[in-house]
């Protein structure tokens, strides 16, 4: 038996070494599923299975990279580099590159990101003279995406009476026309969006049985990570590829199925036993990440779900701290409380900021935490914010790259045809678009026709367009004769982008130029890494563009982000782990979301999302909620989430008080954390490192009953409460009538001068 097998538990070892036939590995949170997948592949290789006959599918590039590195340490990097291992989209893009011409695409087809797709849809909406307020591009794209993930082509969409009736009911009866035109324009531009990478592989396998048979013979062993997150399109591809050899191993956890809004179907993992009746089941139930308390608390919640494969997760780690419950009066106070807790954790446990995560249900919740973390000098990184590759200057240069690789890429051409400025305006582009649409050709081919047709574009502008085409044409000739770095630098310099940015001496302009420099550096690093992985031949701009197109926010590793608190949605946290997790905004209609509480299936998914959030933590979970939260500028009363009450109270700090929360008991009785309201001496982070300083904690919960009174009723010496600044005492009153002001000394926020008619102060009665 090989040494690596000795590192596994008995059930893990069985899952690794049982390689023939269908296998279902149910891996609860923190149970070592990545290790099982990695060692299973390594075991196959040590048994003499050729690496090119193994297909391993993941959901993130980061997961694929880490697994390949681990496998390389066991069997050697050269052997590991030959594996077909990567995300669904990257592997299927590779297959489509090989077979593109069968579907009428060029091998260098462009992969559209969400921005490209929305721009194209907006263009179509404009052409069809539809109301953009009714036909919002994001909603239309979501509808098209859902159709593709369910293998509904434009033709099938337009002929399905149920789908058309649903669109008519939502007053969007023209979506079928938009979808048809969108597909036609993508085809004309030789472009595919992310969903096309899945849909087109299904079409390829359907229409070309010989191609399907080729890949069925090639892939003798198929492994799929996070199988509970697969949609119908992914499910069908895996099922087709596994038909011959049937050596398919899927790994996942039905309790962590949280992506139905993206088309993921929990039925895929629940019904695996029906697809492969001779399957072998392996349950990885030991959690190696979290404390016993965290695992038991998570179990006590998820057991409420009906749709699940029964298992009992357990931990042999320390018992650990109980789940902590933080109640705040307002959402603003919630931010301060969380920030104060983070400072205490860093000081008391001597941990790094990167050991801590703040999780929330919706992106909109990030604002308050960003503000409070900045005020407390706590470094943080928000995931899901503007990606490096979404910045304007980066997208501009990438558009030049894309056009050089695929001249039919209409969205890339539109973006940079007049950047840097060449005197090619909107009217010219409108004439060019009409010419292209009339002839059913791309904008690039329409430019080639300009000298010989009457397009309505004036002679001098025609010359500008032809000069632009000549510029891009020079870079097209470099695509396969030079490596990605040489081509990229030539484009950045020759296009005028570098010169344009160098002329801008503002801080923003300097930053944009630095971003371009970083992109060029990244291309050099990409080439070096490919060479280290054993890539033979020239690493071209085509290779680089495909890599960038398939990157996600969590796949990028910026050294500057390594010691910062992670701030993200729970969905973004899937697959990650932290020592300390703050699960925030636990209120009804926020989490669970108001749109999920009417359906049992939707509510069960929300509960799985809560389970995912808790099990991200290794050492401690802190749950927070607010009694009032602003909605459209108006404070609304909130009810604590039902999920808090579903945790077995023995695993919650001061659990005896939880039932009082749901009975609406007075604030003093449900807030066992009064010590947080006292000033504390702690460490804060500054650019020069740690410095000792006294900081007041978050705004306190009012020490008494709140009473609304008229501005004239306030007097010096009164105790008052402000929703943002907390509790304080009036030091002075000045002015008359509507100009009356109060100077208030707040416990945390310090001294403030407030105009009483707008301050919305409450009187605190003891």
XYZ file of C-alpha atoms in Angstrom:
766
model
C 0.000 0.000 0.000
C 1.348 3.417 -0.997
C 2.326 5.874 1.759
C -0.317 8.421 0.800
C -3.079 5.926 1.645
C -1.870 5.870 5.258
C -2.919 9.511 5.576
C -6.582 8.588 5.090
C -9.316 7.385 7.422
C -10.849 3.981 6.667
C -13.877 5.388 4.787
C -11.676 7.853 2.886
C -9.360 4.999 1.898
C -12.294 2.969 0.605
C -13.529 5.918 -1.454
C -10.036 6.386 -2.920
C -9.279 2.786 -3.823
C -12.713 1.702 -5.100
C -12.097 3.023 -8.607
C -14.261 0.782 -10.815
C -17.933 1.500 -11.407
C -20.111 4.410 -10.247
C -19.393 5.919 -6.809
C -21.216 8.544 -4.775
C -19.135 10.232 -2.067
C -21.278 12.255 0.329
C -18.858 14.638 1.999
C -20.159 16.767 4.853
C -18.500 20.128 5.510
C -14.808 19.930 6.416
C -14.660 16.163 5.895
C -11.693 16.112 3.513
C -13.468 15.695 0.171
C -10.673 17.493 -1.688
C -8.179 15.053 -0.203
C -10.321 12.103 -1.320
C -10.657 13.457 -4.858
C -6.946 14.239 -5.043
C -5.786 10.894 -3.703
C -8.280 8.994 -5.859
C -6.768 10.560 -8.987
C -3.221 9.983 -7.686
C -4.158 6.368 -6.933
C -5.406 5.868 -10.492
C -2.131 7.249 -11.847
C -0.029 5.005 -9.601
C -2.053 2.039 -10.901
C -0.910 2.842 -14.437
C -3.959 4.717 -15.713
C -2.846 7.242 -18.389
C -3.439 10.821 -17.159
C -5.126 11.886 -20.405
C -7.861 9.288 -19.798
C -8.915 10.939 -16.514
C -11.446 13.792 -16.564
C -11.769 15.763 -13.314
C -14.338 18.572 -13.162
C -14.426 21.301 -10.493
C -16.312 24.554 -9.992
C -13.338 26.888 -9.424
C -9.944 27.252 -11.040
C -8.469 27.578 -7.558
C -9.745 24.118 -6.545
C -8.414 22.548 -9.753
C -5.018 24.192 -9.306
C -4.661 23.093 -5.680
C -5.654 19.523 -6.526
C -3.254 19.333 -9.455
C -0.407 20.625 -7.260
C -1.162 17.988 -4.586
C -1.286 15.236 -7.209
C 2.009 16.498 -8.652
C 3.675 16.074 -5.268
C 2.652 12.399 -5.246
C 3.173 11.289 -8.852
C 5.298 14.111 -10.288
C 4.338 17.416 -11.878
C 4.902 16.203 -15.451
C 2.397 13.393 -15.028
C -0.133 15.665 -13.269
C 0.101 18.295 -16.019
C -1.355 15.837 -18.562
C -4.625 15.430 -16.643
C -7.845 16.844 -18.078
C -8.572 18.710 -14.858
C -10.310 22.050 -14.489
C -13.655 23.799 -14.200
C -16.592 22.636 -16.273
C -16.269 25.776 -18.370
C -12.518 25.542 -18.938
C -12.618 21.852 -19.902
C -15.598 22.283 -22.212
C -14.041 25.397 -23.745
C -11.024 23.209 -24.540
C -13.259 20.610 -26.213
C -15.065 23.334 -28.154
C -11.755 24.838 -29.336
C -10.904 21.433 -30.787
C -14.307 20.971 -32.423
C -15.461 24.570 -33.002
C -15.564 24.392 -36.781
C -18.156 21.597 -36.665
C -20.529 24.090 -35.029
C -19.598 26.921 -37.394
C -17.310 28.801 -34.986
C -13.652 29.673 -35.431
C -11.230 27.973 -33.029
C -10.330 31.390 -31.614
C -13.945 32.177 -30.658
C -14.398 34.844 -27.983
C -15.870 34.067 -24.575
C -18.245 36.890 -23.603
C -18.399 37.929 -19.974
C -21.577 39.276 -18.362
C -20.778 42.861 -19.368
C -20.358 41.898 -23.020
C -23.640 39.982 -22.970
C -25.547 42.859 -21.352
C -24.116 45.342 -23.863
C -25.244 43.163 -26.756
C -28.710 42.670 -25.254
C -29.067 46.428 -24.715
C -28.125 46.957 -28.371
C -30.830 44.485 -29.468
C -33.441 46.040 -27.151
C -32.652 49.405 -28.711
C -32.942 48.033 -32.255
C -36.310 46.416 -31.479
C -37.492 49.736 -29.981
C -38.466 48.067 -26.708
C -38.778 49.852 -23.357
C -35.446 49.339 -21.505
C -37.266 49.841 -18.197
C -39.454 46.820 -18.951
C -36.757 44.799 -20.686
C -33.877 45.264 -18.271
C -30.744 43.664 -19.739
C -29.862 41.823 -16.520
C -33.333 40.265 -16.271
C -33.402 39.296 -19.945
C -29.929 37.763 -19.676
C -30.993 35.815 -16.584
C -33.995 34.443 -18.489
C -31.803 33.435 -21.439
C -29.243 31.875 -19.090
C -31.938 29.806 -17.397
C -33.152 28.592 -20.792
C -29.664 27.552 -21.881
C -28.946 25.743 -18.623
C -32.125 23.750 -19.216
C -31.022 23.021 -22.816
C -33.703 25.242 -24.357
C -32.382 26.675 -27.633
C -33.837 29.858 -29.198
C -35.919 27.752 -31.591
C -37.290 25.617 -28.747
C -37.944 28.736 -26.653
C -39.959 30.416 -29.419
C -42.089 27.305 -29.994
C -42.834 26.546 -26.330
C -46.308 27.870 -25.503
C -45.780 27.610 -21.723
C -42.596 29.695 -21.828
C -44.215 32.294 -24.075
C -47.226 32.463 -21.745
C -44.934 33.083 -18.749
C -43.175 35.901 -20.616
C -46.509 37.443 -21.642
C -47.720 37.286 -18.045
C -44.640 39.207 -16.911
C -45.169 41.753 -19.750
C -41.994 40.628 -21.525
C -43.469 38.844 -24.537
C -40.544 39.810 -26.806
C -37.839 37.889 -24.921
C -38.018 35.104 -27.502
C -37.087 37.599 -30.237
C -34.254 39.014 -28.118
C -32.946 35.495 -27.412
C -33.047 34.598 -31.128
C -31.226 37.773 -32.163
C -28.749 37.426 -29.288
C -27.841 33.899 -30.412
C -27.535 35.028 -34.034
C -25.268 37.957 -33.133
C -23.047 35.758 -30.938
C -22.753 33.264 -33.791
C -21.945 36.016 -36.280
C -19.281 37.370 -33.915
C -17.967 33.838 -33.321
C -18.542 34.375 -29.614
C -19.960 32.244 -26.804
C -21.080 33.258 -23.361
C -20.491 31.053 -20.291
C -23.776 29.203 -20.713
C -22.975 28.508 -24.383
C -19.874 26.600 -23.308
C -22.224 24.050 -21.746
C -25.112 24.238 -24.222
C -22.872 23.936 -27.266
C -21.099 20.843 -25.913
C -24.518 19.222 -25.537
C -25.366 20.226 -29.104
C -21.975 18.969 -30.302
C -22.504 15.568 -28.670
C -26.083 15.395 -29.980
C -25.325 16.290 -33.591
C -21.944 14.574 -33.947
C -22.113 11.077 -32.420
C -18.584 10.330 -33.621
C -17.251 13.232 -31.518
C -19.164 11.990 -28.475
C -17.819 8.498 -29.018
C -14.271 9.839 -29.253
C -14.496 11.506 -25.823
C -16.381 8.556 -24.322
C -13.491 6.285 -25.306
C -10.902 8.794 -24.141
C -12.238 9.444 -20.643
C -12.170 6.102 -18.834
C -12.506 7.727 -15.416
C -14.666 10.757 -14.650
C -14.630 12.619 -11.334
C -16.967 15.498 -10.473
C -16.549 17.818 -7.485
C -19.519 19.637 -5.866
C -21.988 17.469 -7.773
C -24.912 19.023 -5.896
C -24.185 22.291 -7.735
C -24.522 20.870 -11.263
C -27.330 22.066 -13.523
C -29.184 20.047 -16.162
C -26.692 20.983 -18.886
C -23.688 19.804 -16.843
C -25.530 16.715 -15.659
C -26.328 15.627 -19.228
C -22.723 16.033 -20.406
C -21.374 13.942 -17.530
C -24.040 11.278 -18.071
C -23.253 11.034 -21.807
C -19.503 10.844 -21.270
C -19.849 8.140 -18.595
C -22.073 5.857 -20.706
C -19.319 3.504 -21.921
C -16.949 2.941 -19.010
C -19.336 3.988 -16.180
C -16.351 4.744 -13.936
C -17.904 7.947 -12.667
C -17.240 9.247 -9.164
C -19.220 12.246 -7.935
C -18.428 14.043 -4.696
C -20.699 16.479 -2.942
C -23.032 17.295 -0.090
C -26.761 17.712 -0.586
C -26.749 19.813 2.613
C -24.651 22.403 0.768
C -26.799 22.735 -2.365
C -27.363 26.513 -2.494
C -27.298 27.512 -6.161
C -30.780 26.784 -7.512
C -30.978 30.409 -8.680
C -28.141 29.551 -11.089
C -29.940 26.457 -12.300
C -28.313 23.925 -9.931
C -30.542 20.934 -9.293
C -30.259 19.134 -5.963
C -32.067 16.208 -7.620
C -28.860 15.399 -9.526
C -27.163 14.170 -6.358
C -30.321 12.871 -4.652
C -31.160 10.741 -7.704
C -27.642 9.448 -8.432
C -28.724 6.044 -7.112
C -31.479 5.931 -9.758
C -29.071 6.742 -12.604
C -26.520 4.158 -11.480
C -28.309 1.458 -9.520
C -25.088 -0.498 -8.935
C -23.446 2.543 -7.331
C -21.297 2.399 -4.206
C -21.993 4.939 -1.436
C -19.296 6.433 0.808
C -20.213 8.856 3.595
C -17.487 11.186 4.872
C -19.060 12.292 8.138
C -16.075 13.392 10.234
C -15.510 17.145 10.168
C -11.778 17.866 10.498
C -12.226 21.643 10.353
C -14.662 22.747 13.028
C -15.099 22.307 16.756
C -17.640 19.822 18.112
C -19.937 22.670 19.106
C -20.006 24.194 15.600
C -20.671 20.815 13.960
C -23.428 19.949 16.453
C -25.046 23.376 16.059
C -25.035 22.992 12.265
C -26.486 19.471 12.521
C -29.304 20.673 14.756
C -30.404 23.100 12.037
C -29.996 21.023 8.876
C -31.881 18.061 10.363
C -35.060 20.147 9.929
C -34.844 19.648 6.118
C -36.883 16.866 4.526
C -34.972 16.577 1.218
C -31.617 15.086 2.169
C -29.390 12.048 2.226
C -29.269 11.145 5.913
C -25.889 11.404 7.594
C -24.550 12.445 10.989
C -21.582 14.773 10.847
C -19.287 14.689 13.860
C -16.004 16.211 15.014
C -13.162 14.820 17.107
C -11.751 18.320 17.636
C -12.051 20.321 20.851
C -15.547 21.093 22.136
C -14.880 24.769 21.442
C -16.800 27.923 22.232
C -20.546 28.188 21.949
C -22.204 30.125 19.141
C -22.363 33.751 20.222
C -25.489 35.826 19.674
C -25.188 39.595 19.158
C -28.358 41.666 19.259
C -28.200 45.319 18.207
C -30.776 48.068 18.174
C -30.021 49.177 14.592
C -28.177 47.843 11.571
C -25.637 50.643 12.051
C -24.997 49.445 15.596
C -24.641 45.896 14.275
C -21.679 47.071 12.205
C -19.992 48.636 15.247
C -20.601 45.573 17.400
C -19.060 43.267 14.809
C -16.049 45.568 14.382
C -15.532 45.660 18.163
C -15.703 41.881 18.375
C -13.106 41.576 15.599
C -10.700 43.844 17.475
C -11.215 41.782 20.630
C -10.593 38.500 18.769
C -7.373 39.750 17.163
C -6.095 41.098 20.468
C -7.042 38.147 22.664
C -6.224 35.295 20.261
C -3.227 36.865 18.494
C -4.717 35.818 15.159
C -4.531 37.477 11.756
C -7.305 39.502 10.180
C -7.352 36.973 7.352
C -8.574 34.369 9.870
C -11.861 36.264 10.110
C -14.841 36.552 7.755
C -18.014 38.625 7.792
C -20.798 36.874 5.874
C -24.183 38.245 4.846
C -27.162 37.238 2.721
C -27.173 40.107 0.196
C -24.449 42.298 -1.328
C -26.233 45.471 -0.180
C -25.362 44.638 3.440
C -21.651 45.200 2.804
C -21.874 49.020 2.971
C -22.365 49.276 6.735
C -19.535 46.838 7.462
C -17.197 48.639 5.060
C -17.900 51.951 6.797
C -17.435 50.623 10.315
C -14.307 48.616 9.469
C -12.737 51.728 7.940
C -13.620 53.797 10.989
C -12.001 51.233 13.273
C -8.883 50.948 11.047
C -9.556 47.263 10.350
C -8.153 46.143 6.974
C -10.668 44.245 4.837
C -11.360 42.913 1.369
C -14.851 42.781 -0.149
C -15.337 39.847 -2.499
C -17.793 40.461 -5.285
C -16.760 44.099 -5.671
C -15.229 45.398 -8.891
C -12.767 42.830 -10.137
C -9.376 43.838 -11.501
C -10.462 42.533 -14.892
C -13.619 44.670 -14.870
C -11.770 47.995 -14.615
C -12.186 50.199 -17.684
C -8.560 50.428 -18.721
C -8.131 46.658 -18.358
C -11.272 45.893 -20.367
C -10.110 48.364 -23.047
C -6.785 46.616 -23.532
C -8.384 43.169 -23.329
C -10.801 44.274 -26.073
C -7.796 44.982 -28.344
C -6.461 41.515 -27.500
C -9.832 39.935 -28.267
C -10.201 41.715 -31.600
C -6.717 40.680 -32.663
C -7.564 37.060 -31.835
C -11.119 37.132 -33.239
C -11.839 40.064 -35.609
C -15.548 39.144 -35.705
C -15.940 40.059 -31.999
C -18.449 42.907 -32.384
C -18.516 43.879 -28.693
C -14.735 44.244 -28.568
C -14.759 46.341 -31.754
C -17.490 48.650 -30.450
C -15.511 49.210 -27.261
C -12.213 50.307 -28.789
C -12.937 51.509 -32.320
C -12.752 55.079 -31.001
C -10.298 54.573 -28.147
C -7.938 56.309 -28.119
C -10.074 58.897 -29.924
C -10.040 58.590 -33.730
C -13.063 60.687 -34.637
C -15.355 57.685 -35.103
C -18.637 58.640 -33.466
C -22.039 57.116 -32.696
C -23.559 58.085 -36.059
C -20.771 56.291 -37.899
C -21.237 53.198 -35.768
C -24.980 53.269 -36.367
C -24.405 53.274 -40.158
C -21.825 50.509 -39.807
C -24.199 48.416 -37.675
C -26.992 48.803 -40.235
C -24.633 47.692 -43.004
C -23.531 44.661 -40.982
C -27.085 43.644 -40.027
C -28.390 44.112 -43.573
C -25.722 41.767 -44.924
C -25.706 39.368 -41.972
C -21.996 39.953 -41.332
C -19.807 41.149 -38.474
C -18.802 44.798 -38.000
C -15.240 43.870 -38.994
C -16.392 42.454 -42.330
C -18.621 45.483 -42.810
C -15.538 47.732 -42.512
C -13.840 45.727 -45.277
C -16.818 46.450 -47.540
C -16.839 50.225 -46.968
C -14.698 51.245 -49.970
C -17.088 49.496 -52.381
C -20.564 50.275 -50.942
C -22.691 53.316 -50.180
C -22.952 53.123 -46.416
C -23.759 56.738 -45.584
C -20.329 57.091 -43.936
C -18.247 59.980 -45.288
C -14.928 59.403 -47.062
C -12.595 60.749 -44.327
C -14.331 58.579 -41.727
C -14.114 55.545 -44.003
C -10.344 56.113 -44.101
C -10.229 56.269 -40.289
C -12.057 52.952 -40.062
C -9.762 51.375 -42.637
C -6.707 52.669 -40.750
C -8.114 51.149 -37.549
C -8.610 47.826 -39.340
C -5.051 47.982 -40.623
C -3.757 48.605 -37.084
C -5.601 45.571 -35.712
C -4.549 43.528 -38.729
C -0.884 44.020 -37.833
C -1.487 42.464 -34.428
C -3.490 39.591 -35.923
C -0.338 38.573 -37.757
C 1.496 38.297 -34.418
C -0.979 35.999 -32.653
C 0.786 32.742 -33.497
C 4.231 34.073 -34.408
C 4.936 35.699 -31.016
C 4.168 34.774 -27.440
C 1.404 36.382 -25.388
C 3.719 38.894 -23.675
C 5.290 40.201 -26.889
C 1.922 40.544 -28.594
C 0.287 42.174 -25.586
C 3.034 44.749 -25.133
C 3.012 45.568 -28.855
C -0.756 46.162 -28.714
C -0.617 48.259 -25.531
C 2.090 50.436 -27.045
C 1.022 50.553 -30.698
C -2.672 51.128 -30.038
C -1.935 54.384 -28.222
C -3.352 53.212 -24.893
C -0.056 53.558 -23.008
C 0.555 57.029 -24.389
C -3.008 58.113 -23.608
C -2.680 56.991 -19.987
C 0.788 58.535 -19.585
C -0.657 61.940 -20.492
C -3.020 61.766 -17.498
C -0.935 62.869 -14.494
C -3.817 62.717 -12.002
C -3.676 60.097 -9.210
C -6.447 58.207 -11.015
C -4.516 58.319 -14.292
C -1.343 57.050 -12.614
C -3.343 54.241 -10.997
C -4.806 53.247 -14.380
C -1.341 53.115 -15.917
C -0.141 50.963 -13.010
C -3.060 48.606 -13.631
C -1.998 48.199 -17.270
C 1.545 47.500 -16.100
C 0.196 44.888 -13.681
C -1.750 43.243 -16.501
C 1.375 43.018 -18.666
C 3.299 41.593 -15.690
C 0.524 39.070 -15.191
C 0.853 37.895 -18.794
C 4.568 37.292 -18.303
C 3.823 35.307 -15.116
C 1.139 33.345 -16.979
C 3.653 32.293 -19.634
C 6.204 31.297 -16.986
C 3.655 29.229 -15.064
C 2.539 27.429 -18.218
C 6.142 26.595 -19.028
C 6.675 25.306 -15.487
C 3.647 23.049 -15.952
C 5.298 21.459 -18.976
C 3.574 23.411 -21.782
C 5.405 22.888 -25.037
C 5.536 25.446 -27.826
C 4.502 29.098 -27.756
C 2.037 30.317 -25.114
C -0.110 32.667 -27.180
C -2.527 35.459 -26.501
C -5.318 32.979 -27.289
C -4.254 30.889 -24.289
C -4.085 33.924 -22.026
C -7.497 35.276 -23.040
C -9.178 31.965 -22.332
C -7.575 31.878 -18.885
C -8.759 35.414 -18.071
C -12.270 34.810 -19.395
C -12.714 31.873 -17.030
C -11.318 33.527 -13.897
C -13.587 34.291 -10.945
C -13.115 36.859 -8.182
C -12.042 34.182 -5.682
C -9.513 32.691 -8.112
C -7.299 35.776 -8.050
C -4.650 35.934 -5.343
C -3.554 39.479 -4.586
C -0.744 39.557 -1.985
C -2.150 42.849 -0.668
C -5.346 41.040 0.365
C -3.694 38.332 2.432
C -4.078 39.841 5.909
C -7.500 41.389 5.663
C -10.897 40.505 7.017
C -12.894 38.781 4.257
C -16.278 40.417 3.647
C -18.629 38.531 1.337
C -22.007 36.951 0.711
C -22.560 33.450 2.056
C -22.784 32.177 -1.515
C -19.284 33.535 -2.207
C -17.931 31.815 0.914
C -18.806 28.322 -0.338
C -15.686 26.145 -0.261
C -13.733 28.549 1.978
C -12.885 28.274 5.665
C -11.968 30.726 8.422
C -11.197 30.415 12.113
C -13.804 33.024 13.063
C -17.045 33.683 11.184
C -19.546 36.493 11.751
C -22.932 35.610 10.310
C -24.829 38.879 10.105
C -28.331 40.148 9.406
C -30.140 37.127 10.854
C -33.645 38.562 10.548
C -36.827 37.268 9.009
C -37.328 38.461 5.409
C -33.598 39.077 5.132
C -32.329 35.616 6.046
C -34.399 33.664 5.215
C -35.210 35.975 2.338
C -38.823 37.128 2.053
C -39.144 35.534 -1.400
C -38.238 32.061 -0.068
C -40.590 31.658 2.875
C -43.654 30.751 0.768
C -42.116 27.606 -0.717
C -40.888 24.568 1.233
C -38.144 23.871 -1.318
C -36.923 27.474 -1.241
C -36.958 27.583 2.551
C -34.958 24.356 2.696
C -32.353 25.922 0.406
C -32.148 28.944 2.716
C -31.587 26.544 5.609
C -28.805 24.838 3.631
C -27.299 28.288 3.071
C -27.361 28.880 6.836
C -25.681 25.489 7.311
C -22.960 26.443 4.817
C -22.346 29.710 6.660
C -21.954 28.068 10.083
C -19.632 25.360 8.782
C -17.201 27.868 7.263
C -15.920 28.414 10.824
C -13.209 26.355 12.469
C -13.162 27.896 15.960
C -16.084 30.237 16.569
C -19.348 31.457 15.051
C -20.911 34.775 16.010
C -24.464 35.472 14.826
C -25.817 39.018 14.792
C -29.159 40.638 14.050
C -30.700 44.094 14.357
C -34.034 45.119 15.858
C -34.458 47.853 13.250
C -33.059 48.130 9.722
C -33.390 50.897 7.148
C -35.376 50.206 3.996
C -35.559 52.999 1.434
C -34.538 55.509 4.094
C -37.141 54.453 6.663
C -36.352 52.396 9.786
C -38.323 49.143 9.955
C -38.779 46.846 12.929
C -37.174 43.427 12.443
C -37.890 39.957 13.826
C -34.967 37.613 14.570
C -34.538 34.828 12.016
C -36.238 31.508 12.667
C -32.848 29.881 12.041
C -31.533 31.268 15.342
C -34.273 29.439 17.190
C -33.601 26.235 15.215
C -30.109 25.902 16.738
C -30.174 23.573 19.712
C -29.901 26.012 22.620
C -27.207 23.991 24.388
C -24.763 25.133 21.676
C -25.536 28.860 22.015
C -24.016 31.250 24.529
C -26.667 32.423 27.027
C -29.094 30.122 25.229
C -31.651 30.516 28.011
C -32.360 33.968 26.633
C -33.028 32.868 23.055
C -36.649 31.980 23.645
C -37.127 35.491 25.049
C -35.919 36.928 21.765
C -38.816 35.276 19.982
C -41.308 36.367 22.632
C -40.284 39.998 22.199
C -38.925 40.466 25.741
C -37.382 43.808 26.684
C -33.988 44.632 25.261
C -32.155 44.426 28.591
C -33.187 40.793 29.081
C -32.009 39.592 25.684
C -28.681 41.392 25.573
C -26.188 39.427 27.679
C -23.292 41.277 26.085
C -23.339 44.499 28.077
C -19.555 44.356 28.430
C -19.284 45.250 24.741
C -20.728 48.636 25.591
C -17.813 49.526 27.845
C -14.651 51.224 26.564
C -11.892 48.682 25.994
C -8.168 48.963 25.557
C -7.205 47.169 22.371
C -4.890 47.064 19.396
C -5.810 48.703 16.111
C -4.106 48.403 12.779
C -2.404 51.358 11.179
C -0.132 51.677 8.167
C 2.829 51.449 10.516
C 1.681 48.222 12.169
C 0.030 47.687 15.553
C -0.291 50.517 17.997
C -1.789 50.587 21.457
C -4.756 52.848 21.803
C -7.952 53.176 23.790
C -11.069 52.670 21.706
C -14.676 52.896 22.703
C -16.828 50.001 21.646
C -19.918 50.197 19.486
C -22.963 52.407 20.248
C -24.701 50.933 23.239
C -28.223 49.627 23.510
C -30.268 52.337 25.308
C -30.195 51.997 29.090
C -33.893 52.621 29.611
C -37.110 53.138 27.667
C -37.138 55.325 24.575
C -39.704 58.100 24.216
C -40.401 60.266 21.168
C -40.786 63.955 22.097
C -40.958 67.264 20.213
C -37.673 69.164 19.672
C -38.714 71.872 22.141
C -38.951 69.297 24.956
C -35.195 68.557 25.001
C -33.200 70.167 27.831
C -29.598 70.241 28.959
C -28.600 67.172 30.996
C -31.142 64.825 29.372
C -30.087 61.335 28.296
C -30.902 60.746 24.627
C -30.485 58.052 21.975
C -29.569 58.392 18.296
C -29.906 55.446 15.878
C -26.443 56.053 14.396
C -24.455 57.469 17.323
C -26.001 55.504 20.212
C -26.629 56.869 23.702
C -25.461 60.264 24.936
C -26.165 63.284 27.151
C -27.205 66.788 26.034
C -24.508 69.282 27.041
C -26.083 72.434 25.648
C -29.117 73.749 23.744
C -28.968 76.841 21.536
C -31.165 78.569 18.953
C -34.935 78.848 18.637
C -37.743 77.168 16.692
C -36.628 75.248 13.570
C -33.006 76.365 14.119
C -32.729 74.853 17.575
C -29.504 72.828 18.012
C -28.231 70.429 20.671
C -24.638 69.658 21.578
C -24.621 65.986 22.576
C -21.784 63.930 24.059
C -22.261 60.346 22.820
C -20.692 57.389 24.644
C -18.939 56.132 21.509
C -19.243 58.687 18.720
C -18.044 61.606 20.830
C -19.426 65.139 20.741
C -21.875 66.080 17.961
C -23.825 69.234 17.107
C -27.292 68.256 15.853
C -30.170 70.264 14.370
C -33.061 68.939 16.467
C -35.770 69.048 13.787
C -33.776 66.521 11.730
C -31.859 64.615 14.423
C -34.722 62.251 15.368
C -33.373 61.985 18.911
C -35.230 59.839 21.423
C -35.478 60.645 25.108
C -34.118 57.879 27.361
C -36.276 57.430 30.468
C -34.816 55.484 33.401
